[in-house]
PDB file of C-alpha atoms in Angstrom:
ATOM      1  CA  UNK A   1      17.898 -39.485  23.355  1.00 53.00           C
ATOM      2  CA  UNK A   2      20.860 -41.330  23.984  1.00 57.00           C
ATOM      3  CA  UNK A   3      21.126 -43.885  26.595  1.00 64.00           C
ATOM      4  CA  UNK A   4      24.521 -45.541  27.305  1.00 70.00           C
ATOM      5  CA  UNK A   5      26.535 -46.379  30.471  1.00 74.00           C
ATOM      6  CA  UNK A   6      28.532 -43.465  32.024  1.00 79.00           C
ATOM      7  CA  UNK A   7      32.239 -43.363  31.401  1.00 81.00           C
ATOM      8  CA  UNK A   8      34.652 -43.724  34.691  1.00 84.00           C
ATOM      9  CA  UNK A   9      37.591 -41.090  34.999  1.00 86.00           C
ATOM     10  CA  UNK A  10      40.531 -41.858  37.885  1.00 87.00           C
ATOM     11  CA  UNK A  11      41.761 -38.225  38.923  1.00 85.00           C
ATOM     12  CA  UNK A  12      44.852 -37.135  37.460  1.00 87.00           C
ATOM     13  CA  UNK A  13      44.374 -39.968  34.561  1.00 89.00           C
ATOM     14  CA  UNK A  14      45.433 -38.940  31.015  1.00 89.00           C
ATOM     15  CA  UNK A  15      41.746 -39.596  29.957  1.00 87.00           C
ATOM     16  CA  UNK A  16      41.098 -37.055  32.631  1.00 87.00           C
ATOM     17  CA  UNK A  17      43.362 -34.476  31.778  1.00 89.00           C
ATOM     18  CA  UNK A  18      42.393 -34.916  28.049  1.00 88.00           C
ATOM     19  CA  UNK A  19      38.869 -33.622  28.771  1.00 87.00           C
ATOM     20  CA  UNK A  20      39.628 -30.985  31.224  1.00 86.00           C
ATOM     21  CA  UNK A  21      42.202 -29.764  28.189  1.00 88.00           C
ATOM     22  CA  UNK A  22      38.812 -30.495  25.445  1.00 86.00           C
ATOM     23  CA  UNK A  23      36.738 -28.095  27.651  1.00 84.00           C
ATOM     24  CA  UNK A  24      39.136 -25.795  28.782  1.00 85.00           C
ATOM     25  CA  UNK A  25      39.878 -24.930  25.060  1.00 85.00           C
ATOM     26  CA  UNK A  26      36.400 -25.365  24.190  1.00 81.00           C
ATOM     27  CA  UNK A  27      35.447 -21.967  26.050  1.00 80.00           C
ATOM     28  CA  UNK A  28      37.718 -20.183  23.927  1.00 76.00           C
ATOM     29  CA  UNK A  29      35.865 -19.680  20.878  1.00 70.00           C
ATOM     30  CA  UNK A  30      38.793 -19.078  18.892  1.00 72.00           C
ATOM     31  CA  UNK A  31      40.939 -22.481  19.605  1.00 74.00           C
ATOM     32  CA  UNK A  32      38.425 -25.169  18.504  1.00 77.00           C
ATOM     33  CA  UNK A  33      36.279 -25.583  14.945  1.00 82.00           C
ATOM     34  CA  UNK A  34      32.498 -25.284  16.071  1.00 78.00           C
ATOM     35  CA  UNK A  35      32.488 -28.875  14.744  1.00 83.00           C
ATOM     36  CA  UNK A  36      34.111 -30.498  17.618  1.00 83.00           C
ATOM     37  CA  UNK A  37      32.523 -28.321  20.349  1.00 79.00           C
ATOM     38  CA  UNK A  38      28.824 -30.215  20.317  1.00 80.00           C
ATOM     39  CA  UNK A  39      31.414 -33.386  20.061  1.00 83.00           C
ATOM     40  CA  UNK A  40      33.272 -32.304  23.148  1.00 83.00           C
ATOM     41  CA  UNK A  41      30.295 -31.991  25.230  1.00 81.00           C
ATOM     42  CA  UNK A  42      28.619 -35.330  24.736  1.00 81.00           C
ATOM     43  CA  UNK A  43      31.815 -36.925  25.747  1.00 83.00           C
ATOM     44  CA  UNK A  44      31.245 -34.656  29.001  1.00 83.00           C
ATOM     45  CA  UNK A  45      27.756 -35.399  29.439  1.00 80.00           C
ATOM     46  CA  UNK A  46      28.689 -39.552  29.366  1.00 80.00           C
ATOM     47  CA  UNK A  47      32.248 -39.095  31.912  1.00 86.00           C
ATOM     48  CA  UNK A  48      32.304 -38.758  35.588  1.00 85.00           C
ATOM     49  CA  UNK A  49      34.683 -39.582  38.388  1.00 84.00           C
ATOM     50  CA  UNK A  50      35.496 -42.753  39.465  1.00 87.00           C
ATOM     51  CA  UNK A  51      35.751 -41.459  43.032  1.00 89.00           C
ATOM     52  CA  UNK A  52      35.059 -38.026  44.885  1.00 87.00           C
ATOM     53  CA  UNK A  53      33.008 -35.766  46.308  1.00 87.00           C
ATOM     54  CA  UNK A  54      29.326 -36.570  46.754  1.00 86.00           C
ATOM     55  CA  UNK A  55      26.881 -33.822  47.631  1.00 85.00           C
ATOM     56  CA  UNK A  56      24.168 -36.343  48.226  1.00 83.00           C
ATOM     57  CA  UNK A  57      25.802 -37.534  51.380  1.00 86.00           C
ATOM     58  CA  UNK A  58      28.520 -35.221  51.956  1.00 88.00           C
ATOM     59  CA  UNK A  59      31.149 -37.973  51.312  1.00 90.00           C
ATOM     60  CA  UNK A  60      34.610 -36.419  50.913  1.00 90.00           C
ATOM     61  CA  UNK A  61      35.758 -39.803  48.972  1.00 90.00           C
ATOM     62  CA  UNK A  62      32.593 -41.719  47.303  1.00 91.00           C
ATOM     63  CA  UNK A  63      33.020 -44.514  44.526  1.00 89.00           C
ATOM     64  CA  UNK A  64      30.877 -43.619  42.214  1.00 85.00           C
ATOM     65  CA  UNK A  65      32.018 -46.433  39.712  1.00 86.00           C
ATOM     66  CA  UNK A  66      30.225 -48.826  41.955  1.00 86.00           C
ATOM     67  CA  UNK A  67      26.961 -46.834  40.694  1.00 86.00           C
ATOM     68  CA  UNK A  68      26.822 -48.657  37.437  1.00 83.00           C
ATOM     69  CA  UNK A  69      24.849 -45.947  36.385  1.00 82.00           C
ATOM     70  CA  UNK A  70      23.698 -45.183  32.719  1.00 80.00           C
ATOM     71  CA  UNK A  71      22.919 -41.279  31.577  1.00 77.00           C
ATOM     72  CA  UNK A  72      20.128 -40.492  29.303  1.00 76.00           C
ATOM     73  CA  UNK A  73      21.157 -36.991  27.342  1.00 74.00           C
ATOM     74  CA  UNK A  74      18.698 -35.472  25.311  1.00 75.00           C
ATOM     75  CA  UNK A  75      19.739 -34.405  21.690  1.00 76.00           C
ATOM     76  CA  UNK A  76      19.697 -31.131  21.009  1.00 77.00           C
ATOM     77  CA  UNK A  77      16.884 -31.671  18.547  1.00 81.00           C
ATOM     78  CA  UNK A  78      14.810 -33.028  21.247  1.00 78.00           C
ATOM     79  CA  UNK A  79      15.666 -30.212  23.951  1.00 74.00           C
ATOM     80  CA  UNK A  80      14.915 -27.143  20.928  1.00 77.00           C
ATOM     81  CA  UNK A  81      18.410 -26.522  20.250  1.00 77.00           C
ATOM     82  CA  UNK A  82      19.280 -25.467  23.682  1.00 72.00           C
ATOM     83  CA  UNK A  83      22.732 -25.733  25.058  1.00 71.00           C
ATOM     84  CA  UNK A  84      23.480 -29.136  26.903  1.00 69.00           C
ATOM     85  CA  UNK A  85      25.687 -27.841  29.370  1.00 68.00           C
ATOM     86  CA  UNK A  86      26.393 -24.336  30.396  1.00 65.00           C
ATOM     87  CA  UNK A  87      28.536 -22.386  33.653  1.00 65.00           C
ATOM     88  CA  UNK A  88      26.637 -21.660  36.883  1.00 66.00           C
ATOM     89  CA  UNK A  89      26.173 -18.206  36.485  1.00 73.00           C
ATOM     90  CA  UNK A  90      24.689 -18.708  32.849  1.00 70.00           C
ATOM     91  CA  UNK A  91      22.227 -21.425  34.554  1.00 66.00           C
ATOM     92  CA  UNK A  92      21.203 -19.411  37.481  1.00 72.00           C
ATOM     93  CA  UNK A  93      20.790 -15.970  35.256  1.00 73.00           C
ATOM     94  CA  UNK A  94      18.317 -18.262  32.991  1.00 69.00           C
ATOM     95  CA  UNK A  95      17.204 -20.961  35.487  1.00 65.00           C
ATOM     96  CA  UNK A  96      13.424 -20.493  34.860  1.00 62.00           C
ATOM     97  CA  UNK A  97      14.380 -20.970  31.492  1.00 60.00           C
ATOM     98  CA  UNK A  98      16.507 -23.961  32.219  1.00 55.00           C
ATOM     99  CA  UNK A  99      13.465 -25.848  34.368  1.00 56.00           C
ATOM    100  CA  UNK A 100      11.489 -25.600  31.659  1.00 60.00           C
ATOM    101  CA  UNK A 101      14.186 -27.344  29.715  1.00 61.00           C
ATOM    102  CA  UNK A 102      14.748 -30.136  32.373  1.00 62.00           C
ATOM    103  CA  UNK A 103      10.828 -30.770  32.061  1.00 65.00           C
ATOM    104  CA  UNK A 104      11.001 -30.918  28.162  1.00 66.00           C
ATOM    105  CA  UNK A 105      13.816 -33.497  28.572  1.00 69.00           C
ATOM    106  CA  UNK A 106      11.595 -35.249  31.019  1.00 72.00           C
ATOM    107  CA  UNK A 107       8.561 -35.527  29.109  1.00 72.00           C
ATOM    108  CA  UNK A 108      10.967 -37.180  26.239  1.00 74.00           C
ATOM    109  CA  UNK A 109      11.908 -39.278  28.496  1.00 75.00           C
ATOM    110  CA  UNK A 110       8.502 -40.651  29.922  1.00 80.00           C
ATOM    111  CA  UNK A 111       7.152 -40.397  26.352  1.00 80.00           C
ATOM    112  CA  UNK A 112      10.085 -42.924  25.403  1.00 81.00           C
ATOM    113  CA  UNK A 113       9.737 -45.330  27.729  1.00 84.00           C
ATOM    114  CA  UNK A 114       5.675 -45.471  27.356  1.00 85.00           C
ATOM    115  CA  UNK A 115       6.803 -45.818  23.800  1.00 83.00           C
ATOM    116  CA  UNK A 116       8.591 -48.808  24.672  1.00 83.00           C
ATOM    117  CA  UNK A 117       6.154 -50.322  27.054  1.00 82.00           C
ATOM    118  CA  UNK A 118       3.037 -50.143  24.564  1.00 84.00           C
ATOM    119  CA  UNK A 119       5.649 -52.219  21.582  1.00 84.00           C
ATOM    120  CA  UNK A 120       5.956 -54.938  24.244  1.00 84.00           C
ATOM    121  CA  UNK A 121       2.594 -55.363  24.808  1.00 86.00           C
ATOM    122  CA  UNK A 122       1.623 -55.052  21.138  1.00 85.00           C
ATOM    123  CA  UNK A 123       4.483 -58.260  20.579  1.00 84.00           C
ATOM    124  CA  UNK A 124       3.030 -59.734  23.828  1.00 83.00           C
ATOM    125  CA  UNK A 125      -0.420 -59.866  22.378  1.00 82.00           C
ATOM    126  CA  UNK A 126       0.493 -61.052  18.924  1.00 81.00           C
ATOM    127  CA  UNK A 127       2.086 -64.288  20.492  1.00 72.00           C
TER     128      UNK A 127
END
């Protein structure tokens, strides 16, 4: 599982455009080696806006930069190979599928940071 700060995007920015153009070419199967598509979307799964829409609270023009906020992704060892992204209508035709997937990426998650918390008591009791 990776666990690193999220990436901040203006609108219009050439870092921006340069993903939109990495994913729009990514769904043609022909334009991109299958080695850079698995690339591609990890870059996705780290970027967001720095300001925009939130659903949350409905506000037309939110900051998210202000956030601060770091993403855990799953590898796709850890999630059974599954795709780490995929369109709406490919989520909602398998979405039973799909929870089961967000609950196998939560249990790696919860099984991490237990991991974590029993090593720092282990070092705790040693000293």
């Amino acid at each position: 599982m990776r666990n690193w700060p999220s990436l901040v995007c203006r609108k219009n920015s050439p870092a921006a455009k340069g993903l939109i153009s990495l994913l729009r070419a990514r769904q043609n199967l022909d334009t991109l080696p299958d080695e850079l598509r698995l690339p591609i979307m990890q870059m996705k799964c780290f970027t967001k806006h720095e300001t925009g829409y939130n659903s949350w609270n409905e506000d037309e023009n939110f900051c998210f930069k202000s956030e601060n906020e770091w993403r855990f992704v799953p590898s796709k060892k850890q999630i059974g190979n599954r795709p780490i992204s995929e369109n709406y209508s490919t989520y909602k035709a398998n979405e039973k599928n799909t929870m089961s997937c967000y609950y196998l990426t939560l249990y790696v998650f919860l099984k991490r940071i237990l991991s974590t918390y029993i090593q720092i008591l282990k070092r705790k009791k040693k000293n």
